[in-house]
Every structure is written in C-alpha cells, then in structure tokens.
Amino acid sequence: MQVAATIADARLAVGRARAEGRRIGLVPTMGALHAGHVALVEECRRLADFTVVSLFVNPSQFGPNEDYDRYPRTLEADLAKCEAAGVDLVFRPTADVMYPRGVPSATFVEVPGLSHVLEGAVRPEHFRGVATVVLGLFEIIRPDLAIFGQKDYQQQAILRRMVADLHVPVAIVTHPIVREPDGLAMSSRNIYLDPAQRQGSRALWRGLEAARRAVAGGESDADRVRQILRAPIESEGEAALDYAEVVDAETLERLDRIAPGRPAVALVAARFGKTRLIDNARLTE
Ligand code: AMP
C-alpha cells in the first residue's frame, strides 16, 4: 500500500495506475475508520482496479462550535485497516496541503438548493465545506468513481448534484448504511456516547423501522409517517430530537404524500448529550 501526504505524490501514484489502464476508485473519509468505511472500501475494490482512500478531517465543514478539535484522529489504526482491506493508495493531506491559503480565503463550491435544509439548517456552512473538499479531492485524484455512504444521505444527494451541475466526469456510488447488530448506524462519533446514551440511540433505528413498516403497510400520509418516525425518539429520555422528516429522495423536498413513482426517504437527527447522530432509511424505491 502506498501512502501519500502531498498532492504531487498522490498524483504520481494515481498517474502510474492510470497509465496501466486501471480504473480508479476513491473513498473519501475523515479517518477514525470503522466497519462502515471498510464496507465502502470493499465495494470500491469490486468496482475499480485501484482503490484510493483519503483520510482528511476537513476543517471547512465544521462550524465554529462543532467538534473539529476533538474529532477522533487515529492515523496508525486507519492505515492498518486500509492495508488489511487491500487499499492501493492512502492520501492523507494536512490542512495546509488542502487549503494552502487558509480556510477563510479559500474558493468555495455551493450547491444551494439542497444545502440549507435538514442538516444544512442546523449546520449552515457544512455542505459547502463538504462540496469544496470533495471537488478538490476529485481534481487531485481524478477518480473514475467515488463511493459515499447512504449514512450521510444529504451529502451524497448534494455531491450527485454537484458533479452533474459541474460536469465532473466521476460516477457517484452510494453504499447502504452499515449498522451495529442492534440497528445503530456505525459512526466515528458513536464512541462519544455513554452507556445510557448508547442504549437510547437505538430509538433512531426504531423510529425508522416503524416508519418503513407503516409505509409498507399502505400509509401514504407523510405527516402521519413523521409522527410514527419521531414517537420513539421523543419518548427516549436521553434524546433531543432535531428533526424527523420525510422527503423526496432526490430533491429533498418535504413530501405531503408518499406516492408510487416518487421515491421517499425518512431522515432523523437527534442529540444525545453533546453528540449529534443522524440516520435515514428509504421508504420506497
Ligand atoms: P466520514 O469519515 O464519517 O466522513 O465518512 C466517510 C464516508 O463513509 C462517507 O461517505 C460516509 O457516508 C460513509 N459512512 C460512514 N459511516 C457509514 C456507515 N455506517 N455505513 C455506510 N457508510 C458510512
């Protein structure tokens, strides 16, 4: 496995692979890798011949009062996991490499319509930070395909829109959510949860499952589905609900009715102490 910390080294390694005719796949991450990330890497290895993982805690996607400084950083363990998973190249730039003129004076990419609802309503600059760093990674690696998790549903919707609008020649692949045995979506932030919060966090999955069952059973009133979705979270003492929404799977517009031919997705966010968790489930295909 090759490890590059500079753009020049990363381009050199990818350039060699491309010259050999290999199809390049990229899995962007912020490190603190868990089994969910590894599943993305495995999918990448199935779809591409040269798998690149980026490890970069991106400062521009954290708000001033968010957890940038305390976000877990576990480089040695991450490299070992990448090696074991068969990654070809790890790109692990520093903030100076990605933002040579500093974050405040950087050029930003905005995807306005989709970026200020749901997560974007609570984290106003988050998605422009995500879109900017991902476009930068695309320019550095020039992957044929890039894999993102459904866990961050809004993120993959925004990145799909960005590559369509800017004609970026990369295929975006969305990988299903990888969960703990009790249903909690794997996340690098789960380690912040104390035992009572960890127990309470199952309410997210319970709400999503109940919503999915209701829709499968014929419920089409989106407000009714929202009630079903939020009920277990609201009755969980450890949780403070931020939102429980039912939206169009592509445009993220709030739905009144769940109807055939218009795929719908349920999304939730809740705080457990200082830790904010998000989760989602498709309600219809
Ligand atoms: P992060 O390092 O948290 O930014 O995540 C890097 C990538 O892994 C993103 O595309 C996430 O959506 C994806 N990811 C994180 N957790 C999961 C999970 N539990 N299941 C599937 N994908 C995930």
PDB file of C-alpha atoms and ligand atoms in Angstrom:
ATOM      1  CA  MET A   1       0.000   0.000   0.000  1.00  0.00           C
ATOM      2  CA  GLN A   2       1.292   3.444  -0.902  1.00  0.00           C
ATOM      3  CA  VAL A   3       0.779   6.440   1.381  1.00  0.00           C
ATOM      4  CA  ALA A   4       0.923   9.996   0.017  1.00  0.00           C
ATOM      5  CA  ALA A   5       0.801  13.167   2.086  1.00  0.00           C
ATOM      6  CA  THR A   6       1.335  15.605  -0.788  1.00  0.00           C
ATOM      7  CA  ILE A   7      -0.692  16.283  -3.914  1.00  0.00           C
ATOM      8  CA  ALA A   8       2.337  15.617  -6.129  1.00  0.00           C
ATOM      9  CA  ASP A   9       2.907  12.158  -4.600  1.00  0.00           C
ATOM     10  CA  ALA A  10      -0.767  11.265  -4.830  1.00  0.00           C
ATOM     11  CA  ARG A  11      -0.914  12.317  -8.495  1.00  0.00           C
ATOM     12  CA  LEU A  12       2.231  10.358  -9.271  1.00  0.00           C
ATOM     13  CA  ALA A  13       0.838   7.147  -7.751  1.00  0.00           C
ATOM     14  CA  VAL A  14      -2.556   7.528  -9.430  1.00  0.00           C
ATOM     15  CA  GLY A  15      -0.926   8.514 -12.722  1.00  0.00           C
ATOM     16  CA  ARG A  16       1.061   5.280 -12.780  1.00  0.00           C
ATOM     17  CA  ALA A  17      -2.064   3.220 -12.126  1.00  0.00           C
ATOM     18  CA  ARG A  18      -3.960   5.039 -14.848  1.00  0.00           C
ATOM     19  CA  ALA A  19      -1.103   4.508 -17.300  1.00  0.00           C
ATOM     20  CA  GLU A  20      -1.516   0.779 -16.636  1.00  0.00           C
ATOM     21  CA  GLY A  21      -5.152   1.149 -17.701  1.00  0.00           C
ATOM     22  CA  ARG A  22      -6.533   0.723 -14.214  1.00  0.00           C
ATOM     23  CA  ARG A  23      -9.929   2.089 -13.219  1.00  0.00           C
ATOM     24  CA  ILE A  24      -9.501   4.450 -10.269  1.00  0.00           C
ATOM     25  CA  GLY A  25     -11.909   4.420  -7.314  1.00  0.00           C
ATOM     26  CA  LEU A  26     -11.911   6.914  -4.439  1.00  0.00           C
ATOM     27  CA  VAL A  27     -13.369   6.554  -0.936  1.00  0.00           C
ATOM     28  CA  PRO A  28     -13.200   9.936   0.828  1.00  0.00           C
ATOM     29  CA  THR A  29     -13.208   9.710   4.651  1.00  0.00           C
ATOM     30  CA  MET A  30     -12.284  11.701   7.725  1.00  0.00           C
ATOM     31  CA  GLY A  31     -10.476   8.694   9.194  1.00  0.00           C
ATOM     32  CA  ALA A  32     -11.361   7.054  12.531  1.00  0.00           C
ATOM     33  CA  LEU A  33     -12.278   4.168  10.283  1.00  0.00           C
ATOM     34  CA  HIS A  34     -14.885   1.592  11.303  1.00  0.00           C
ATOM     35  CA  ALA A  35     -16.569  -1.352   9.593  1.00  0.00           C
ATOM     36  CA  GLY A  36     -18.841   1.015   7.634  1.00  0.00           C
ATOM     37  CA  HIS A  37     -15.839   2.632   5.960  1.00  0.00           C
ATOM     38  CA  VAL A  38     -14.298  -0.790   5.308  1.00  0.00           C
ATOM     39  CA  ALA A  39     -17.500  -1.861   3.521  1.00  0.00           C
ATOM     40  CA  LEU A  40     -17.125   1.170   1.222  1.00  0.00           C
ATOM     41  CA  VAL A  41     -13.528   0.161   0.515  1.00  0.00           C
ATOM     42  CA  GLU A  42     -14.600  -3.403  -0.311  1.00  0.00           C
ATOM     43  CA  GLU A  43     -17.260  -2.088  -2.680  1.00  0.00           C
ATOM     44  CA  CYS A  44     -14.634   0.144  -4.278  1.00  0.00           C
ATOM     45  CA  ARG A  45     -12.321  -2.815  -4.793  1.00  0.00           C
ATOM     46  CA  ARG A  46     -15.147  -4.661  -6.553  1.00  0.00           C
ATOM     47  CA  LEU A  47     -15.862  -1.746  -8.887  1.00  0.00           C
ATOM     48  CA  ALA A  48     -12.360  -0.365  -9.515  1.00  0.00           C
ATOM     49  CA  ASP A  49      -8.834  -1.716 -10.085  1.00  0.00           C
ATOM     50  CA  PHE A  50      -7.033   0.867  -7.971  1.00  0.00           C
ATOM     51  CA  THR A  51      -8.587   1.929  -4.687  1.00  0.00           C
ATOM     52  CA  VAL A  52      -7.681   5.245  -3.108  1.00  0.00           C
ATOM     53  CA  VAL A  53      -8.801   6.166   0.423  1.00  0.00           C
ATOM     54  CA  SER A  54      -8.424   9.752   1.581  1.00  0.00           C
ATOM     55  CA  LEU A  55      -8.055  10.464   5.292  1.00  0.00           C
ATOM     56  CA  PHE A  56      -8.703  14.131   5.997  1.00  0.00           C
ATOM     57  CA  VAL A  57     -10.577  15.827   8.816  1.00  0.00           C
ATOM     58  CA  ASN A  58     -11.830  18.744   6.769  1.00  0.00           C
ATOM     59  CA  PRO A  59     -11.856  21.962   8.819  1.00  0.00           C
ATOM     60  CA  SER A  60     -14.166  23.834   6.444  1.00  0.00           C
ATOM     61  CA  GLN A  61     -17.117  21.531   7.081  1.00  0.00           C
ATOM     62  CA  PHE A  62     -17.116  22.074  10.857  1.00  0.00           C
ATOM     63  CA  GLY A  63     -18.955  25.029  12.378  1.00  0.00           C
ATOM     64  CA  PRO A  64     -17.244  27.221  14.989  1.00  0.00           C
ATOM     65  CA  ASN A  65     -18.858  25.366  17.912  1.00  0.00           C
ATOM     66  CA  GLU A  66     -18.562  21.881  16.459  1.00  0.00           C
ATOM     67  CA  ASP A  67     -16.146  19.067  17.242  1.00  0.00           C
ATOM     68  CA  TYR A  68     -13.264  19.735  14.790  1.00  0.00           C
ATOM     69  CA  ASP A  69     -10.629  19.776  17.532  1.00  0.00           C
ATOM     70  CA  ARG A  70     -11.930  16.743  19.351  1.00  0.00           C
ATOM     71  CA  TYR A  71     -12.875  14.719  16.256  1.00  0.00           C
ATOM     72  CA  PRO A  72     -11.128  11.328  16.695  1.00  0.00           C
ATOM     73  CA  ARG A  73      -7.802  11.041  14.846  1.00  0.00           C
ATOM     74  CA  THR A  74      -6.410   7.508  14.677  1.00  0.00           C
ATOM     75  CA  LEU A  75      -3.923   7.523  11.797  1.00  0.00           C
ATOM     76  CA  GLU A  76      -1.938   4.381  12.671  1.00  0.00           C
ATOM     77  CA  ALA A  77      -5.065   2.264  13.165  1.00  0.00           C
ATOM     78  CA  ASP A  78      -6.577   3.723   9.973  1.00  0.00           C
ATOM     79  CA  LEU A  79      -3.502   2.821   7.929  1.00  0.00           C
ATOM     80  CA  ALA A  80      -3.564  -0.730   9.330  1.00  0.00           C
ATOM     81  CA  LYS A  81      -7.261  -1.070   8.392  1.00  0.00           C
ATOM     82  CA  CYS A  82      -6.611   0.254   4.888  1.00  0.00           C
ATOM     83  CA  GLU A  83      -3.705  -2.137   4.416  1.00  0.00           C
ATOM     84  CA  ALA A  84      -5.791  -5.097   5.638  1.00  0.00           C
ATOM     85  CA  ALA A  85      -8.670  -4.084   3.338  1.00  0.00           C
ATOM     86  CA  GLY A  86      -6.403  -4.064   0.267  1.00  0.00           C
ATOM     87  CA  VAL A  87      -6.290  -0.315  -0.367  1.00  0.00           C
ATOM     88  CA  ASP A  88      -3.758   0.668  -3.039  1.00  0.00           C
ATOM     89  CA  LEU A  89      -3.160   4.277  -2.029  1.00  0.00           C
ATOM     90  CA  VAL A  90      -3.924   6.309   1.079  1.00  0.00           C
ATOM     91  CA  PHE A  91      -3.964  10.060   0.559  1.00  0.00           C
ATOM     92  CA  ARG A  92      -3.588  11.820   3.903  1.00  0.00           C
ATOM     93  CA  PRO A  93      -3.035  15.513   3.327  1.00  0.00           C
ATOM     94  CA  THR A  94      -2.749  18.102   6.088  1.00  0.00           C
ATOM     95  CA  ALA A  95      -4.990  21.174   6.179  1.00  0.00           C
ATOM     96  CA  ASP A  96      -2.114  23.233   4.713  1.00  0.00           C
ATOM     97  CA  VAL A  97      -1.982  20.959   1.696  1.00  0.00           C
ATOM     98  CA  MET A  98      -5.723  21.132   1.028  1.00  0.00           C
ATOM     99  CA  TYR A  99      -6.070  24.844   1.924  1.00  0.00           C
ATOM    100  CA  PRO A 100      -2.735  26.486   1.011  1.00  0.00           C
ATOM    101  CA  ARG A 101      -4.163  29.974   1.556  1.00  0.00           C
ATOM    102  CA  GLY A 102      -6.082  29.009   4.689  1.00  0.00           C
ATOM    103  CA  VAL A 103      -9.737  28.109   5.025  1.00  0.00           C
ATOM    104  CA  PRO A 104     -11.226  31.618   5.304  1.00  0.00           C
ATOM    105  CA  SER A 105      -9.806  32.769   1.969  1.00  0.00           C
ATOM    106  CA  ALA A 106     -10.456  29.546   0.091  1.00  0.00           C
ATOM    107  CA  THR A 107     -12.626  29.251  -3.012  1.00  0.00           C
ATOM    108  CA  PHE A 108     -15.884  27.506  -2.147  1.00  0.00           C
ATOM    109  CA  VAL A 109     -18.338  25.359  -4.060  1.00  0.00           C
ATOM    110  CA  GLU A 110     -22.001  25.817  -3.135  1.00  0.00           C
ATOM    111  CA  VAL A 111     -24.939  23.584  -4.012  1.00  0.00           C
ATOM    112  CA  PRO A 112     -27.594  25.996  -2.816  1.00  0.00           C
ATOM    113  CA  GLY A 113     -30.928  24.233  -3.150  1.00  0.00           C
ATOM    114  CA  LEU A 114     -30.054  21.102  -1.239  1.00  0.00           C
ATOM    115  CA  SER A 115     -27.591  22.509   1.291  1.00  0.00           C
ATOM    116  CA  HIS A 116     -29.723  24.563   3.638  1.00  0.00           C
ATOM    117  CA  VAL A 117     -32.456  22.113   4.606  1.00  0.00           C
ATOM    118  CA  LEU A 118     -32.223  19.265   7.157  1.00  0.00           C
ATOM    119  CA  GLU A 119     -28.547  19.084   8.268  1.00  0.00           C
ATOM    120  CA  GLY A 120     -27.878  22.355   6.486  1.00  0.00           C
ATOM    121  CA  ALA A 121     -30.498  24.182   8.558  1.00  0.00           C
ATOM    122  CA  VAL A 122     -28.572  23.315  11.718  1.00  0.00           C
ATOM    123  CA  ARG A 123     -25.091  23.435  10.123  1.00  0.00           C
ATOM    124  CA  PRO A 124     -25.281  26.358   7.666  1.00  0.00           C
ATOM    125  CA  GLU A 125     -21.759  26.094   6.192  1.00  0.00           C
ATOM    126  CA  HIS A 126     -21.312  22.358   6.479  1.00  0.00           C
ATOM    127  CA  PHE A 127     -22.178  21.300   2.944  1.00  0.00           C
ATOM    128  CA  ARG A 128     -20.212  23.984   1.162  1.00  0.00           C
ATOM    129  CA  GLY A 129     -17.204  22.669   3.117  1.00  0.00           C
ATOM    130  CA  VAL A 130     -18.021  19.114   2.038  1.00  0.00           C
ATOM    131  CA  ALA A 131     -18.615  20.023  -1.616  1.00  0.00           C
ATOM    132  CA  THR A 132     -15.427  22.087  -1.730  1.00  0.00           C
ATOM    133  CA  VAL A 133     -13.152  19.448  -0.270  1.00  0.00           C
ATOM    134  CA  VAL A 134     -14.673  16.652  -2.340  1.00  0.00           C
ATOM    135  CA  LEU A 135     -14.307  18.622  -5.576  1.00  0.00           C
ATOM    136  CA  GLY A 136     -10.687  19.283  -4.556  1.00  0.00           C
ATOM    137  CA  LEU A 137     -10.127  15.572  -3.959  1.00  0.00           C
ATOM    138  CA  PHE A 138     -11.708  14.797  -7.343  1.00  0.00           C
ATOM    139  CA  GLU A 139      -9.294  17.237  -9.009  1.00  0.00           C
ATOM    140  CA  ILE A 140      -6.300  15.689  -7.245  1.00  0.00           C
ATOM    141  CA  ILE A 141      -7.178  12.008  -7.732  1.00  0.00           C
ATOM    142  CA  ARG A 142      -9.346  12.251 -10.889  1.00  0.00           C
ATOM    143  CA  PRO A 143     -11.197   9.044  -9.959  1.00  0.00           C
ATOM    144  CA  ASP A 144     -13.472   7.195 -12.370  1.00  0.00           C
ATOM    145  CA  LEU A 145     -15.827   6.514  -9.484  1.00  0.00           C
ATOM    146  CA  ALA A 146     -16.231   7.610  -5.887  1.00  0.00           C
ATOM    147  CA  ILE A 147     -18.116   5.849  -3.119  1.00  0.00           C
ATOM    148  CA  PHE A 148     -20.134   7.561  -0.396  1.00  0.00           C
ATOM    149  CA  GLY A 149     -22.293   6.138   2.365  1.00  0.00           C
ATOM    150  CA  GLN A 150     -26.070   6.399   2.446  1.00  0.00           C
ATOM    151  CA  LYS A 151     -25.485   7.162   6.145  1.00  0.00           C
ATOM    152  CA  ASP A 152     -24.876  10.763   5.077  1.00  0.00           C
ATOM    153  CA  TYR A 153     -27.892  10.815   2.796  1.00  0.00           C
ATOM    154  CA  GLN A 154     -27.991  14.544   2.166  1.00  0.00           C
ATOM    155  CA  GLN A 155     -24.254  14.615   1.470  1.00  0.00           C
ATOM    156  CA  GLN A 156     -24.452  12.063  -1.327  1.00  0.00           C
ATOM    157  CA  ALA A 157     -27.504  13.856  -2.808  1.00  0.00           C
ATOM    158  CA  ILE A 158     -25.550  17.137  -2.815  1.00  0.00           C
ATOM    159  CA  LEU A 159     -22.435  15.571  -4.330  1.00  0.00           C
ATOM    160  CA  ARG A 160     -24.513  13.925  -7.054  1.00  0.00           C
ATOM    161  CA  ARG A 161     -25.972  17.338  -7.872  1.00  0.00           C
ATOM    162  CA  MET A 162     -22.531  18.973  -7.801  1.00  0.00           C
ATOM    163  CA  VAL A 163     -20.958  16.550 -10.280  1.00  0.00           C
ATOM    164  CA  ALA A 164     -23.999  16.834 -12.555  1.00  0.00           C
ATOM    165  CA  ASP A 165     -24.015  20.646 -12.470  1.00  0.00           C
ATOM    166  CA  LEU A 166     -20.234  20.992 -12.926  1.00  0.00           C
ATOM    167  CA  HIS A 167     -19.883  18.150 -15.460  1.00  0.00           C
ATOM    168  CA  VAL A 168     -17.338  16.329 -13.308  1.00  0.00           C
ATOM    169  CA  PRO A 169     -16.535  13.012 -15.021  1.00  0.00           C
ATOM    170  CA  VAL A 170     -16.911  10.765 -11.982  1.00  0.00           C
ATOM    171  CA  ALA A 171     -19.563   8.161 -11.187  1.00  0.00           C
ATOM    172  CA  ILE A 172     -21.013   8.566  -7.694  1.00  0.00           C
ATOM    173  CA  VAL A 173     -21.852   5.282  -5.977  1.00  0.00           C
ATOM    174  CA  THR A 174     -23.921   5.261  -2.781  1.00  0.00           C
ATOM    175  CA  HIS A 175     -23.309   2.354  -0.410  1.00  0.00           C
ATOM    176  CA  PRO A 176     -26.049   1.174   2.008  1.00  0.00           C
ATOM    177  CA  ILE A 177     -25.775   2.005   5.715  1.00  0.00           C
ATOM    178  CA  VAL A 178     -23.701  -0.408   7.781  1.00  0.00           C
ATOM    179  CA  ARG A 179     -25.238  -0.910  11.236  1.00  0.00           C
ATOM    180  CA  GLU A 180     -24.349  -2.344  14.613  1.00  0.00           C
ATOM    181  CA  PRO A 181     -26.238  -5.560  15.455  1.00  0.00           C
ATOM    182  CA  ASP A 182     -28.890  -3.559  17.352  1.00  0.00           C
ATOM    183  CA  GLY A 183     -29.520  -1.226  14.409  1.00  0.00           C
ATOM    184  CA  LEU A 184     -27.435   1.843  15.334  1.00  0.00           C
ATOM    185  CA  ALA A 185     -25.717   3.182  12.210  1.00  0.00           C
ATOM    186  CA  MET A 186     -21.946   2.925  12.584  1.00  0.00           C
ATOM    187  CA  SER A 187     -20.316   6.325  13.051  1.00  0.00           C
ATOM    188  CA  SER A 188     -16.967   7.640  14.200  1.00  0.00           C
ATOM    189  CA  ARG A 189     -18.948   9.714  16.717  1.00  0.00           C
ATOM    190  CA  ASN A 190     -20.576   6.709  18.437  1.00  0.00           C
ATOM    191  CA  ILE A 191     -17.545   6.443  20.727  1.00  0.00           C
ATOM    192  CA  TYR A 192     -18.675   9.662  22.428  1.00  0.00           C
ATOM    193  CA  LEU A 193     -21.870   8.003  23.710  1.00  0.00           C
ATOM    194  CA  ASP A 194     -22.005   6.931  27.366  1.00  0.00           C
ATOM    195  CA  PRO A 195     -23.778   3.614  28.075  1.00  0.00           C
ATOM    196  CA  ALA A 196     -27.194   5.219  28.709  1.00  0.00           C
ATOM    197  CA  GLN A 197     -26.930   7.334  25.539  1.00  0.00           C
ATOM    198  CA  ARG A 198     -25.757   4.314  23.562  1.00  0.00           C
ATOM    199  CA  GLN A 199     -28.828   2.425  24.744  1.00  0.00           C
ATOM    200  CA  GLY A 200     -31.081   5.400  23.944  1.00  0.00           C
ATOM    201  CA  SER A 201     -29.583   5.844  20.484  1.00  0.00           C
ATOM    202  CA  ARG A 202     -31.474   2.750  19.323  1.00  0.00           C
ATOM    203  CA  ALA A 203     -34.580   4.946  19.183  1.00  0.00           C
ATOM    204  CA  LEU A 204     -33.406   6.319  15.816  1.00  0.00           C
ATOM    205  CA  TRP A 205     -33.487   2.910  14.206  1.00  0.00           C
ATOM    206  CA  ARG A 206     -36.756   2.022  15.938  1.00  0.00           C
ATOM    207  CA  GLY A 207     -38.366   5.156  14.507  1.00  0.00           C
ATOM    208  CA  LEU A 208     -37.051   4.461  11.010  1.00  0.00           C
ATOM    209  CA  GLU A 209     -38.179   0.835  11.128  1.00  0.00           C
ATOM    210  CA  ALA A 210     -41.643   1.835  12.330  1.00  0.00           C
ATOM    211  CA  ALA A 211     -41.912   4.424   9.533  1.00  0.00           C
ATOM    212  CA  ARG A 212     -40.815   1.910   6.942  1.00  0.00           C
ATOM    213  CA  ARG A 213     -43.299  -0.671   8.191  1.00  0.00           C
ATOM    214  CA  ALA A 214     -46.117   1.872   8.134  1.00  0.00           C
ATOM    215  CA  VAL A 215     -45.377   2.797   4.511  1.00  0.00           C
ATOM    216  CA  ALA A 216     -45.030  -0.858   3.509  1.00  0.00           C
ATOM    217  CA  GLY A 217     -48.432  -1.395   5.133  1.00  0.00           C
ATOM    218  CA  GLY A 218     -50.017   1.284   2.947  1.00  0.00           C
ATOM    219  CA  GLU A 219     -49.645   4.518   4.980  1.00  0.00           C
ATOM    220  CA  SER A 220     -49.256   7.363   2.479  1.00  0.00           C
ATOM    221  CA  ASP A 221     -49.871  10.447   4.628  1.00  0.00           C
ATOM    222  CA  ALA A 222     -46.369  11.873   5.162  1.00  0.00           C
ATOM    223  CA  ASP A 223     -47.384  13.728   8.359  1.00  0.00           C
ATOM    224  CA  ARG A 224     -48.640  10.501   9.844  1.00  0.00           C
ATOM    225  CA  VAL A 225     -45.334   8.820   8.900  1.00  0.00           C
ATOM    226  CA  ARG A 226     -43.420  11.712  10.514  1.00  0.00           C
ATOM    227  CA  GLN A 227     -45.356  11.139  13.743  1.00  0.00           C
ATOM    228  CA  ILE A 228     -44.543   7.436  13.669  1.00  0.00           C
ATOM    229  CA  LEU A 229     -40.898   8.255  12.980  1.00  0.00           C
ATOM    230  CA  ARG A 230     -40.493  10.724  15.811  1.00  0.00           C
ATOM    231  CA  ALA A 231     -42.505   8.906  18.505  1.00  0.00           C
ATOM    232  CA  PRO A 232     -39.766   6.526  19.767  1.00  0.00           C
ATOM    233  CA  ILE A 233     -37.172   9.332  19.727  1.00  0.00           C
ATOM    234  CA  GLU A 234     -39.403  11.769  21.595  1.00  0.00           C
ATOM    235  CA  SER A 235     -40.185   9.198  24.249  1.00  0.00           C
ATOM    236  CA  GLU A 236     -36.461   8.421  24.748  1.00  0.00           C
ATOM    237  CA  GLY A 237     -35.192  10.430  27.722  1.00  0.00           C
ATOM    238  CA  GLU A 238     -31.580  10.564  26.502  1.00  0.00           C
ATOM    239  CA  ALA A 239     -32.508  12.015  23.098  1.00  0.00           C
ATOM    240  CA  ALA A 240     -33.260  15.571  21.965  1.00  0.00           C
ATOM    241  CA  LEU A 241     -34.816  15.412  18.512  1.00  0.00           C
ATOM    242  CA  ASP A 242     -33.562  17.901  15.901  1.00  0.00           C
ATOM    243  CA  TYR A 243     -35.740  16.705  13.038  1.00  0.00           C
ATOM    244  CA  ALA A 244     -37.710  13.739  11.755  1.00  0.00           C
ATOM    245  CA  GLU A 245     -38.517  14.299   8.107  1.00  0.00           C
ATOM    246  CA  VAL A 246     -39.987  12.574   5.088  1.00  0.00           C
ATOM    247  CA  VAL A 247     -38.663  13.999   1.826  1.00  0.00           C
ATOM    248  CA  ASP A 248     -38.263  13.334  -1.890  1.00  0.00           C
ATOM    249  CA  ALA A 249     -35.235  11.047  -2.265  1.00  0.00           C
ATOM    250  CA  GLU A 250     -33.556  13.235  -4.900  1.00  0.00           C
ATOM    251  CA  THR A 251     -34.662  16.829  -4.373  1.00  0.00           C
ATOM    252  CA  LEU A 252     -35.045  16.519  -0.561  1.00  0.00           C
ATOM    253  CA  GLU A 253     -38.333  18.446  -0.828  1.00  0.00           C
ATOM    254  CA  ARG A 254     -40.738  17.866   2.030  1.00  0.00           C
ATOM    255  CA  LEU A 255     -43.493  15.479   0.949  1.00  0.00           C
ATOM    256  CA  ASP A 256     -47.200  15.663   1.766  1.00  0.00           C
ATOM    257  CA  ARG A 257     -47.965  12.244   0.353  1.00  0.00           C
ATOM    258  CA  ILE A 258     -45.915   9.149  -0.263  1.00  0.00           C
ATOM    259  CA  ALA A 259     -46.837   8.014  -3.720  1.00  0.00           C
ATOM    260  CA  PRO A 260     -45.624   5.408  -6.203  1.00  0.00           C
ATOM    261  CA  GLY A 261     -43.126   6.818  -8.703  1.00  0.00           C
ATOM    262  CA  ARG A 262     -41.739   9.398  -6.273  1.00  0.00           C
ATOM    263  CA  PRO A 263     -39.098   7.702  -4.086  1.00  0.00           C
ATOM    264  CA  ALA A 264     -39.228   8.886  -0.478  1.00  0.00           C
ATOM    265  CA  VAL A 265     -36.693   8.826   2.315  1.00  0.00           C
ATOM    266  CA  ALA A 266     -37.059   9.324   6.073  1.00  0.00           C
ATOM    267  CA  LEU A 267     -34.271  11.229   7.836  1.00  0.00           C
ATOM    268  CA  VAL A 268     -33.694  11.820  11.534  1.00  0.00           C
ATOM    269  CA  ALA A 269     -31.187  13.747  13.645  1.00  0.00           C
ATOM    270  CA  ALA A 270     -31.040  13.799  17.423  1.00  0.00           C
ATOM    271  CA  ARG A 271     -28.637  14.891  20.115  1.00  0.00           C
ATOM    272  CA  PHE A 272     -27.506  12.595  22.896  1.00  0.00           C
ATOM    273  CA  GLY A 273     -25.745  14.938  25.287  1.00  0.00           C
ATOM    274  CA  LYS A 274     -23.171  16.740  23.115  1.00  0.00           C
ATOM    275  CA  THR A 275     -23.211  14.037  20.446  1.00  0.00           C
ATOM    276  CA  ARG A 276     -25.385  14.531  17.399  1.00  0.00           C
ATOM    277  CA  LEU A 277     -26.412  11.427  15.466  1.00  0.00           C
ATOM    278  CA  ILE A 278     -28.110  11.164  12.078  1.00  0.00           C
ATOM    279  CA  ASP A 279     -29.768   8.249  10.366  1.00  0.00           C
ATOM    280  CA  ASN A 280     -32.143   7.569   7.477  1.00  0.00           C
ATOM    281  CA  ALA A 281     -33.999   4.914   5.551  1.00  0.00           C
ATOM    282  CA  ARG A 282     -35.550   4.694   2.126  1.00  0.00           C
ATOM    283  CA  LEU A 283     -39.325   4.376   2.471  1.00  0.00           C
ATOM    284  CA  THR A 284     -39.970   3.489  -1.161  1.00  0.00           C
ATOM    285  CA  GLU A 285     -37.668   2.609  -4.054  1.00  0.00           C
TER     286      GLU A 285
HETATM  287  P1  AMP B   1     -16.812  10.093   7.415  1.00  0.00           P
HETATM  288  O1  AMP B   1     -15.414   9.682   7.658  1.00  0.00           O
HETATM  289  O2  AMP B   1     -17.676   9.928   8.613  1.00  0.00           O
HETATM  290  O3  AMP B   1     -16.938  11.412   6.733  1.00  0.00           O
HETATM  291  O4  AMP B   1     -17.377   9.041   6.393  1.00  0.00           O
HETATM  292  C1  AMP B   1     -16.719   8.729   5.206  1.00  0.00           C
HETATM  293  C2  AMP B   1     -17.661   8.006   4.293  1.00  0.00           C
HETATM  294  O5  AMP B   1     -18.106   6.814   4.938  1.00  0.00           O
HETATM  295  C3  AMP B   1     -18.931   8.825   3.982  1.00  0.00           C
HETATM  296  O6  AMP B   1     -19.271   8.624   2.630  1.00  0.00           O
HETATM  297  C4  AMP B   1     -19.940   8.238   4.913  1.00  0.00           C
HETATM  298  O7  AMP B   1     -21.265   8.366   4.451  1.00  0.00           O
HETATM  299  C5  AMP B   1     -19.509   6.781   4.930  1.00  0.00           C
HETATM  300  N1  AMP B   1     -20.017   6.115   6.124  1.00  0.00           N
HETATM  301  C6  AMP B   1     -19.814   6.485   7.411  1.00  0.00           C
HETATM  302  N2  AMP B   1     -20.479   5.663   8.238  1.00  0.00           N
HETATM  303  C7  AMP B   1     -21.120   4.759   7.455  1.00  0.00           C
HETATM  304  C8  AMP B   1     -21.988   3.658   7.711  1.00  0.00           C
HETATM  305  N3  AMP B   1     -22.349   3.310   8.945  1.00  0.00           N
HETATM  306  N4  AMP B   1     -22.450   2.957   6.665  1.00  0.00           N
HETATM  307  C9  AMP B   1     -22.117   3.304   5.392  1.00  0.00           C
HETATM  308  N5  AMP B   1     -21.307   4.334   5.089  1.00  0.00           N
HETATM  309  C10 AMP B   1     -20.812   5.048   6.102  1.00  0.00           C
END
